[in-house]
Amino acid sequence: VSEHDSQASAEENWDVAIVGAGAAGLMAAVEAANSGARTLLLEKNRKPGVKILMSGGTRCNITQSTDNRGIVAAFGPPGRFLHSALAAFGVSDTIELFHGEGVPTKVESTGKVFPVSDRASDVLAALVRRLDRSAATIALDEPVVEIDRHGDGFHVRTSRRDLHARKLLITTGGQSYPGCGTSGDGYRWVAELGHRVVTPRPALVPVRTTAAWVRGLGGITIADATVRVLEPVDQTQHPDEARRKNGLLAERRGSLLFAHFGLSGPVVLDVSRFVSEHAAPHSLTLECDFLPAFDTGTMLEAFRGQAAAAGKKQLISVIGEYLPRRLCEALLASAGFSPQMKVAELGQRGWNEVAAALKRQRIPIEGTLGFKKAEVTAGGVELGEINSSTMESKLVPNLFLAGEILDLDGPIGGYNFQAAWSTGALAGCSM
Ligand SMILES: Cc1cc2nc3c(=O)[nH]c(=O)nc-3n(C[C@H](O)[C@H](O)[C@H](O)COP(=O)(O)OP(=O)(O)OC[C@H]3O[C@@H](n4cnc5c(N)ncnc54)[C@H](O)[C@@H]3O)c2cc1C
């Protein structure tokens, strides 16, 4: 009897141990148990799926109404990693799973899929019912503290016990919203096991600004705006010619929310990773187009038409037809105009300045709200070191990884959960 064997026999033995009962772990445990493996799912919190409960404003945006190719495309070039996972468990499988558990879904105008009940708790309850029907064992309030390679398997130390697992899946998520249990524990273990971890950065995170007028508009929502992240042109060393010309790092269109610290809403969250990964975030500017539906010429024509019809009209009442009044006042003030100014008094140059204030408003960026308020973590385990057909490590046999711990992060819209459901399911089937 080798030293390994005698040590292992004194411990509990499992075919499969899964660390982290979030979206990916809950999915994987059912698949692994259903394929006959004695499966233990270990969770740090007293409840599984805490992030699922708080997701989508407690409504849980389960996935996006698109096909698997649409999911792949939304992740950009790294999205290719998801092909096999989506083939194993794709968008339609996700929706069927929840329908089968008595959780009907609906699609909103943005393509986001939610439970009809608007309750994230229904989504989690469905996953927990599946888990209860499977033969998997779940251990709550039991954080894993240490993982070591042990023979062909793993020695896992938790807050309560030592155990041996023939196969190990790490689904500890990222390191955003650390209050949910996701404090980045998995990164250290995988690094110790020899994997490269691409530096984690906050993504889908609100952006801070020093502009007091922006902070003063907290609570105002603009349903349709375009935002661009710009870096200072003269300092730009980037070889890309187009980028060097205008310093444009990212551009998105969607809904925007003013907050007491700066800006949030889907469109800002979607560009936020370009801020958090920048070496000097405070040197960046957010350029906002508050009326992207109009090109400048058409917009000015409409404004001037009103001015011609009623020259005594005040500037604020013309622009106030398109945007919330408090925002108009702030934008006009930024261009040095009084909201009460009569439109007849505004010359060509004045109108051009108003147009720039509405369509090319530059807001200085201070940074982001960081991991504490980031919906996802960019960075994580290097994808090239994982076999995307099985989710098994190419470096450490019998080690599997799934979910947000991987170096994959998608935009707002249900993409991140879909990646977690799919990679979790594929890992579970492959173990
Ligand atoms: C506020 C908020 C809203 C969001 N809304 C949406 C949305 O609507 N749609 C969408 O697609 N995505 C959304 N996301 C992102 C989504 O929640 C994540 O991408 C997804 O949960 C990742 O799944 P995961 O299984 O990899 O990790 P998680 O779901 O984060 O699960 C990881 C689990 O591992 C556990 N764990 C960590 N360390 C240990 C340890 N040492 N021992 C044991 N257990 C451990 C954690 O407690 C946690 O339960 C949101 C995120 C946040 C923070």
Coordinates of C-alpha atoms and ligand atoms in Angstrom, one line a residue:
V1 CA 0.0 0.0 0.0
S2 CA 1.5 3.3 -1.1
E3 CA 1.6 6.3 1.2
H4 CA -1.1 7.9 -1.1
D5 CA -3.4 4.9 -0.7
S6 CA -3.2 4.7 3.0
Q7 CA -3.8 8.4 3.4
A8 CA -6.7 8.3 1.0
S9 CA -8.4 5.4 2.7
A10 CA -8.5 7.3 6.0
E11 CA -10.4 10.1 4.2
E12 CA -13.8 10.3 2.6
N13 CA -13.6 9.3 -1.0
W14 CA -15.6 10.9 -3.8
D15 CA -15.6 10.3 -7.6
V16 CA -16.3 14.0 -8.2
A17 CA -15.9 17.1 -5.9
I18 CA -17.3 20.4 -7.2
V19 CA -16.2 23.6 -5.4
G20 CA -18.8 26.4 -5.6
A21 CA -22.6 26.0 -5.9
G22 CA -23.3 28.9 -8.2
A23 CA -24.7 28.7 -11.7
A24 CA -22.0 26.5 -13.2
G25 CA -21.6 24.3 -10.1
L26 CA -25.3 23.6 -9.7
M27 CA -25.5 22.6 -13.3
A28 CA -22.4 20.4 -13.2
A29 CA -23.4 18.5 -10.1
V30 CA -26.6 17.2 -11.6
E31 CA -24.9 16.1 -14.8
A32 CA -22.1 14.4 -13.0
A33 CA -24.4 12.6 -10.6
N34 CA -26.7 11.6 -13.4
S35 CA -23.8 9.9 -15.2
G36 CA -23.3 7.8 -12.2
A37 CA -20.4 9.5 -10.4
R38 CA -20.6 9.9 -6.5
T39 CA -20.7 13.6 -6.5
L40 CA -20.1 16.1 -3.7
L41 CA -20.9 19.8 -4.2
L42 CA -19.2 22.1 -1.7
E43 CA -20.4 25.7 -1.0
K44 CA -19.1 28.4 1.2
N45 CA -22.4 30.1 1.8
R46 CA -25.3 28.8 3.9
K47 CA -27.4 28.9 0.6
P48 CA -26.5 27.8 -2.9
G49 CA -26.8 30.3 -5.8
V50 CA -26.6 33.5 -3.9
K51 CA -25.6 35.4 -7.1
I52 CA -28.5 33.9 -9.0
L53 CA -30.9 35.4 -6.4
M54 CA -29.5 38.9 -6.8
S55 CA -29.0 38.8 -10.5
G56 CA -30.9 40.9 -13.0
G57 CA -32.2 43.2 -10.2
T58 CA -33.5 40.0 -8.5
R59 CA -35.3 39.0 -11.7
C60 CA -32.5 36.8 -13.1
N61 CA -31.8 37.4 -16.8
I62 CA -31.3 33.7 -17.5
T63 CA -30.0 33.9 -21.1
Q64 CA -30.4 35.9 -24.3
S65 CA -32.9 35.2 -27.1
T66 CA -30.5 34.2 -29.8
D67 CA -29.0 31.0 -31.2
N68 CA -25.7 29.5 -30.0
R69 CA -23.8 31.4 -32.6
G70 CA -25.2 34.7 -31.2
I71 CA -23.8 33.8 -27.8
V72 CA -20.4 32.9 -29.2
A73 CA -20.3 36.2 -31.2
A74 CA -21.2 38.3 -28.2
F75 CA -18.0 37.2 -26.4
G76 CA -15.8 38.4 -29.3
P77 CA -12.9 36.2 -30.4
P78 CA -12.6 34.3 -27.1
G79 CA -16.3 33.2 -27.7
R80 CA -15.0 30.3 -29.9
F81 CA -14.1 28.5 -26.7
L82 CA -17.9 28.1 -26.0
H83 CA -18.8 26.2 -29.2
S84 CA -18.7 22.7 -27.7
A85 CA -20.2 23.8 -24.4
L86 CA -23.1 25.4 -26.3
A87 CA -23.4 22.3 -28.5
A88 CA -23.7 20.2 -25.3
F89 CA -26.1 22.6 -23.6
G90 CA -27.2 25.6 -25.5
V91 CA -29.7 28.4 -25.3
S92 CA -32.7 26.2 -26.2
D93 CA -31.7 23.6 -23.7
T94 CA -31.5 26.3 -21.0
I95 CA -35.0 27.5 -21.8
E96 CA -36.3 23.9 -22.0
L97 CA -34.8 23.1 -18.6
F98 CA -36.6 26.0 -16.9
H99 CA -39.9 25.3 -18.7
G100 CA -39.6 21.6 -17.7
E101 CA -39.2 22.7 -14.0
G102 CA -42.4 24.8 -14.2
V103 CA -40.6 28.1 -14.7
P104 CA -42.0 29.7 -17.9
T105 CA -39.8 32.4 -19.5
K106 CA -40.4 35.6 -21.4
V107 CA -38.3 37.7 -23.8
E108 CA -38.0 41.4 -23.3
S109 CA -37.4 44.0 -26.1
T110 CA -33.6 43.9 -25.4
G111 CA -33.6 40.1 -26.1
K112 CA -33.1 39.4 -22.4
V113 CA -34.9 36.2 -21.2
F114 CA -36.4 36.4 -17.7
P115 CA -38.8 34.1 -15.8
V116 CA -42.4 35.2 -16.4
S117 CA -42.7 35.6 -12.6
D118 CA -39.8 38.1 -12.6
R119 CA -38.4 36.2 -9.6
A120 CA -34.8 35.0 -9.5
S121 CA -35.9 32.8 -6.6
D122 CA -37.9 30.7 -9.0
V123 CA -34.8 30.2 -11.2
L124 CA -32.8 29.1 -8.2
A125 CA -35.6 26.9 -6.8
A126 CA -35.7 25.0 -10.2
L127 CA -32.0 24.3 -10.1
V128 CA -32.2 23.2 -6.5
R129 CA -35.1 20.8 -7.3
R130 CA -33.1 19.2 -10.0
L131 CA -30.2 18.8 -7.6
D132 CA -32.4 17.3 -5.0
R133 CA -33.7 14.7 -7.5
S134 CA -30.2 13.8 -8.5
A135 CA -28.0 11.6 -6.3
A136 CA -25.5 14.5 -5.8
T137 CA -24.7 15.5 -2.2
I138 CA -24.5 19.2 -1.4
A139 CA -22.6 20.5 1.6
L140 CA -23.5 24.1 2.5
D141 CA -21.6 26.5 4.8
E142 CA -18.5 24.5 4.1
P143 CA -15.8 26.6 2.4
V144 CA -12.9 24.7 0.7
V145 CA -9.7 26.1 2.1
E146 CA -7.0 24.0 0.4
I147 CA -6.6 21.8 -2.7
D148 CA -3.6 19.6 -3.4
R149 CA -2.8 17.1 -6.1
H150 CA -2.8 13.6 -4.6
G151 CA -1.9 10.7 -6.9
D152 CA -4.2 10.9 -9.9
G153 CA -6.8 12.8 -7.8
F154 CA -7.0 15.6 -5.3
H155 CA -6.9 16.1 -1.6
V156 CA -9.5 18.7 -0.6
R157 CA -9.5 20.4 2.8
T158 CA -12.7 22.2 3.8
S159 CA -13.5 24.1 7.0
R160 CA -14.8 20.7 8.4
R161 CA -13.1 17.8 6.9
D162 CA -10.5 16.4 4.5
L163 CA -11.6 14.4 1.5
H164 CA -10.2 12.8 -1.6
A165 CA -11.7 13.3 -5.0
R166 CA -10.8 11.3 -8.1
K167 CA -12.0 14.3 -10.2
L168 CA -12.3 17.9 -9.2
L169 CA -14.3 20.8 -10.8
I170 CA -13.6 24.3 -9.6
T171 CA -16.6 26.7 -10.2
T172 CA -15.8 29.3 -7.6
G173 CA -16.7 32.2 -10.0
G174 CA -14.8 35.4 -10.2
Q175 CA -13.9 38.0 -7.5
S176 CA -16.6 40.6 -8.0
Y177 CA -19.3 41.2 -5.4
P178 CA -17.1 39.4 -2.8
G179 CA -19.9 39.7 -0.3
C180 CA -21.6 36.9 -2.3
G181 CA -18.8 34.4 -1.4
T182 CA -16.9 35.1 -4.7
S183 CA -13.6 36.4 -3.3
G184 CA -11.4 34.8 -5.9
D185 CA -10.4 31.7 -3.9
G186 CA -10.2 29.5 -7.0
Y187 CA -7.5 31.6 -8.7
R188 CA -4.9 30.8 -6.1
W189 CA -5.5 27.0 -6.3
V190 CA -5.4 26.9 -10.1
A191 CA -2.2 29.0 -10.1
E192 CA -0.6 26.7 -7.5
L193 CA -1.6 23.7 -9.8
G194 CA 0.3 25.4 -12.6
H195 CA -2.3 27.3 -14.6
R196 CA -1.8 30.9 -15.8
V197 CA -4.4 33.3 -14.4
V198 CA -5.0 36.3 -16.6
T199 CA -5.1 39.3 -14.2
P200 CA -8.7 39.6 -12.9
R201 CA -10.4 43.0 -13.6
P202 CA -13.8 44.4 -12.8
A203 CA -16.2 44.3 -15.7
L204 CA -19.9 45.3 -16.1
V205 CA -19.2 47.9 -13.4
P206 CA -20.5 51.5 -13.0
V207 CA -18.2 54.3 -13.9
R208 CA -17.2 57.2 -11.6
T209 CA -16.7 60.8 -12.7
T210 CA -15.5 64.0 -11.1
A211 CA -18.1 66.1 -13.0
A212 CA -20.4 67.4 -10.3
W213 CA -23.2 68.2 -12.8
V214 CA -23.4 64.5 -13.8
R215 CA -23.5 63.4 -10.1
G216 CA -26.3 66.0 -9.5
L217 CA -28.5 64.2 -12.1
G218 CA -28.6 60.9 -10.1
G219 CA -31.7 58.9 -10.9
I220 CA -32.3 60.1 -14.5
T221 CA -32.5 57.4 -17.1
I222 CA -31.9 57.9 -20.9
A223 CA -33.4 55.0 -22.8
D224 CA -31.2 55.5 -25.9
A225 CA -27.7 57.0 -25.8
T226 CA -24.4 56.2 -27.4
V227 CA -21.3 56.3 -25.2
R228 CA -17.7 56.2 -26.4
V229 CA -14.6 55.6 -24.2
L230 CA -11.8 57.9 -25.5
E231 CA -8.2 58.0 -24.4
P232 CA -6.0 61.0 -24.8
V233 CA -4.8 61.1 -28.4
D234 CA -1.4 62.6 -27.9
Q235 CA -0.4 59.9 -25.4
T236 CA -1.6 57.1 -27.5
Q237 CA 1.1 54.7 -28.5
H238 CA -1.2 52.0 -29.8
P239 CA -0.1 50.8 -33.3
D240 CA -3.6 50.6 -34.6
E241 CA -3.9 53.6 -37.0
A242 CA -7.6 54.2 -36.7
R243 CA -7.4 54.2 -32.9
R244 CA -4.4 56.5 -32.9
K245 CA -6.4 59.0 -34.9
N246 CA -9.3 59.4 -32.5
G247 CA -8.4 57.6 -29.3
L248 CA -11.6 55.5 -29.5
L249 CA -11.4 52.5 -27.2
A250 CA -15.1 51.4 -27.2
E251 CA -18.5 52.5 -28.4
R252 CA -21.9 51.1 -27.4
R253 CA -25.5 52.2 -27.7
G254 CA -28.3 51.5 -25.2
S255 CA -29.8 52.8 -22.0
L256 CA -27.9 55.0 -19.6
L257 CA -28.4 55.8 -16.0
F258 CA -27.1 58.9 -14.1
A259 CA -26.0 58.0 -10.5
H260 CA -24.8 60.0 -7.5
F261 CA -21.2 58.7 -8.2
G262 CA -21.3 58.9 -12.0
L263 CA -22.8 56.8 -14.7
S264 CA -24.3 53.3 -14.9
G265 CA -27.0 51.5 -17.0
P266 CA -26.4 48.7 -19.6
V267 CA -24.5 50.9 -22.1
V268 CA -22.0 52.1 -19.5
L269 CA -21.6 48.7 -17.9
D270 CA -20.8 47.2 -21.3
V271 CA -17.9 49.6 -22.0
S272 CA -16.6 49.6 -18.4
R273 CA -14.0 46.9 -18.9
F274 CA -12.1 49.3 -21.2
V275 CA -11.9 51.6 -18.2
S276 CA -10.9 49.1 -15.6
E277 CA -8.2 47.5 -17.8
H278 CA -6.7 50.8 -18.8
A279 CA -3.4 51.8 -17.2
A280 CA -4.6 55.3 -16.4
P281 CA -8.4 55.2 -16.1
H282 CA -8.5 58.8 -14.9
S283 CA -7.0 60.0 -18.2
L284 CA -10.1 58.7 -20.1
T285 CA -13.2 60.5 -21.2
L286 CA -16.7 59.2 -21.8
E287 CA -18.2 60.9 -24.8
C288 CA -22.0 60.8 -24.8
D289 CA -24.5 61.2 -27.6
F290 CA -27.8 61.8 -25.8
L291 CA -29.8 61.8 -29.1
P292 CA -28.2 59.1 -31.3
A293 CA -31.4 58.6 -33.2
F294 CA -30.8 61.9 -35.0
D295 CA -27.7 62.9 -37.0
T296 CA -26.6 66.4 -36.1
G297 CA -28.0 68.0 -39.3
T298 CA -31.5 66.5 -38.9
M299 CA -31.5 67.5 -35.2
L300 CA -30.5 71.1 -35.9
E301 CA -33.1 71.3 -38.7
A302 CA -35.8 70.3 -36.3
F303 CA -34.6 72.7 -33.6
R304 CA -34.3 75.6 -36.1
G305 CA -37.7 74.8 -37.6
Q306 CA -39.2 75.3 -34.1
A307 CA -37.2 78.5 -33.7
A308 CA -38.5 79.9 -37.0
A309 CA -42.1 79.1 -36.0
A310 CA -41.8 80.6 -32.5
G311 CA -38.7 82.7 -32.0
K312 CA -39.7 83.7 -28.5
K313 CA -39.6 80.1 -27.4
Q314 CA -37.0 79.4 -24.8
L315 CA -34.1 77.1 -25.6
I316 CA -35.1 74.7 -22.8
S317 CA -38.6 74.2 -24.1
V318 CA -37.3 73.2 -27.6
I319 CA -34.7 70.7 -26.3
G320 CA -36.9 69.7 -23.4
E321 CA -39.1 67.9 -25.9
Y322 CA -36.4 65.4 -26.5
L323 CA -34.6 64.9 -23.2
P324 CA -35.4 65.2 -19.4
R325 CA -35.5 68.9 -18.4
R326 CA -32.8 68.6 -15.7
L327 CA -30.5 67.0 -18.1
C328 CA -31.2 69.7 -20.7
E329 CA -30.4 72.4 -18.2
A330 CA -27.1 70.8 -17.3
L331 CA -26.1 70.3 -20.9
L332 CA -27.0 73.8 -21.9
A333 CA -25.1 75.1 -18.9
S334 CA -22.0 73.1 -19.9
A335 CA -22.1 74.9 -23.3
G336 CA -22.5 78.3 -21.5
F337 CA -26.2 78.9 -22.5
S338 CA -29.0 80.0 -20.2
P339 CA -32.0 77.6 -20.6
Q340 CA -34.2 80.7 -20.7
M341 CA -32.4 82.1 -23.8
K342 CA -34.8 82.8 -26.7
V343 CA -34.2 80.5 -29.6
A344 CA -34.3 83.5 -32.1
E345 CA -31.2 84.9 -30.4
L346 CA -29.1 81.8 -31.2
G347 CA -26.9 82.1 -34.3
Q348 CA -25.4 79.3 -36.4
R349 CA -22.4 79.0 -34.1
G350 CA -24.7 78.8 -31.1
W351 CA -26.7 76.0 -32.5
N352 CA -23.5 74.1 -33.4
E353 CA -22.4 74.5 -29.7
V354 CA -25.8 73.2 -28.5
A355 CA -25.5 70.2 -30.9
A356 CA -22.0 69.4 -29.5
A357 CA -23.3 69.6 -26.0
L358 CA -26.1 67.1 -26.8
K359 CA -24.2 64.8 -29.1
R360 CA -20.6 65.0 -28.2
Q361 CA -20.7 65.7 -24.4
R362 CA -17.4 64.8 -22.9
I363 CA -17.4 63.6 -19.3
P364 CA -14.1 63.0 -17.4
I365 CA -13.7 59.5 -16.0
E366 CA -12.3 59.0 -12.6
G367 CA -12.4 55.2 -12.5
T368 CA -15.0 52.4 -11.8
L369 CA -16.7 51.2 -8.6
G370 CA -14.3 48.2 -8.6
F371 CA -14.9 44.6 -7.8
K372 CA -17.3 45.5 -5.1
K373 CA -19.9 46.5 -7.6
A374 CA -18.8 44.7 -10.8
E375 CA -21.3 42.2 -12.2
V376 CA -18.6 40.1 -13.6
T377 CA -14.8 39.6 -13.5
A378 CA -12.8 39.8 -16.7
G379 CA -9.6 37.8 -16.8
G380 CA -9.2 34.4 -15.1
V381 CA -7.9 31.0 -16.1
E382 CA -6.2 31.1 -19.5
L383 CA -8.5 29.5 -22.0
G384 CA -5.7 27.9 -24.1
E385 CA -4.9 25.7 -21.1
I386 CA -8.4 24.1 -21.0
N387 CA -9.8 21.5 -23.4
S388 CA -13.0 23.2 -24.6
S389 CA -14.6 19.9 -25.6
T390 CA -14.5 18.7 -22.0
M391 CA -13.6 21.6 -19.7
E392 CA -10.7 19.5 -18.4
S393 CA -7.3 21.1 -17.7
K394 CA -4.7 20.4 -20.4
L395 CA -2.1 20.7 -17.7
V396 CA -3.6 18.8 -14.7
P397 CA -5.5 15.6 -15.6
N398 CA -8.8 15.2 -13.8
L399 CA -9.0 18.9 -13.0
F400 CA -12.0 20.7 -14.6
L401 CA -12.9 24.3 -14.7
A402 CA -16.2 26.0 -15.6
G403 CA -18.1 29.3 -15.3
E404 CA -16.7 32.8 -14.5
I405 CA -13.4 31.5 -13.2
L406 CA -12.4 31.2 -16.9
D407 CA -11.0 34.1 -18.8
L408 CA -14.3 34.8 -20.5
D409 CA -16.8 37.7 -19.8
G410 CA -19.7 38.7 -21.9
P411 CA -21.9 41.8 -22.2
I412 CA -25.0 42.6 -20.3
G413 CA -28.0 40.5 -21.5
G414 CA -27.9 37.0 -20.0
Y415 CA -24.6 36.0 -21.8
N416 CA -22.7 35.4 -18.6
F417 CA -25.2 33.0 -17.2
Q418 CA -25.4 31.1 -20.5
A419 CA -21.7 30.6 -20.4
A420 CA -21.9 29.4 -16.8
W421 CA -24.8 27.0 -17.5
S422 CA -23.1 25.6 -20.7
T423 CA -19.6 25.2 -19.4
G424 CA -21.0 23.8 -16.1
A425 CA -23.2 21.2 -17.9
L426 CA -20.3 20.2 -20.2
A427 CA -17.9 19.8 -17.3
G428 CA -20.4 17.7 -15.4
C429 CA -21.0 15.4 -18.4
S430 CA -17.3 15.0 -19.0
M431 CA -16.4 13.9 -15.5
Ligands
LIG1 C1 -25.4 41.9 -9.1 C2 -25.2 40.9 -10.2 C3 -26.2 40.8 -11.2 C4 -26.0 39.9 -12.2 N1 -27.0 39.7 -13.1 C5 -26.8 38.8 -14.2 C6 -27.9 38.6 -15.1 O1 -29.0 39.0 -14.9 N2 -27.6 37.8 -16.2 C7 -26.4 37.2 -16.3 O2 -26.2 36.5 -17.3 N3 -25.4 37.4 -15.4 C8 -25.6 38.2 -14.4 N4 -24.6 38.3 -13.5 C9 -23.3 37.6 -13.6 C10 -23.6 36.1 -13.2 O3 -24.2 36.1 -11.9 C11 -22.3 35.3 -13.1 O4 -21.6 35.5 -14.3 C12 -22.5 33.8 -12.8 O5 -23.2 33.7 -11.6 C13 -21.2 33.0 -12.8 O6 -21.5 31.7 -12.4 P1 -20.4 30.8 -11.7 O7 -21.1 29.6 -11.3 O8 -19.2 30.8 -12.5 O9 -20.1 31.6 -10.4 P2 -21.0 32.1 -9.2 O10 -22.5 32.0 -9.6 O11 -20.5 33.4 -8.7 O12 -20.8 31.0 -8.1 C14 -19.6 30.8 -7.4 C15 -19.9 30.1 -6.1 O13 -18.7 29.6 -5.6 C16 -18.7 29.7 -4.2 N5 -17.4 29.7 -3.6 C17 -16.4 30.6 -3.8 N6 -15.3 30.3 -3.1 C18 -15.6 29.1 -2.4 C19 -14.9 28.3 -1.6 N7 -13.6 28.6 -1.2 N8 -15.5 27.1 -1.1 C20 -16.7 26.9 -1.5 N9 -17.5 27.6 -2.3 C21 -16.9 28.8 -2.8 C22 -19.4 31.1 -4.0 O14 -19.9 31.2 -2.7 C23 -20.5 31.0 -5.1 O15 -21.7 30.4 -4.6 C24 -24.8 39.2 -12.3 C25 -23.8 39.3 -11.4 C26 -24.0 40.2 -10.3 C27 -23.0 40.3 -9.2

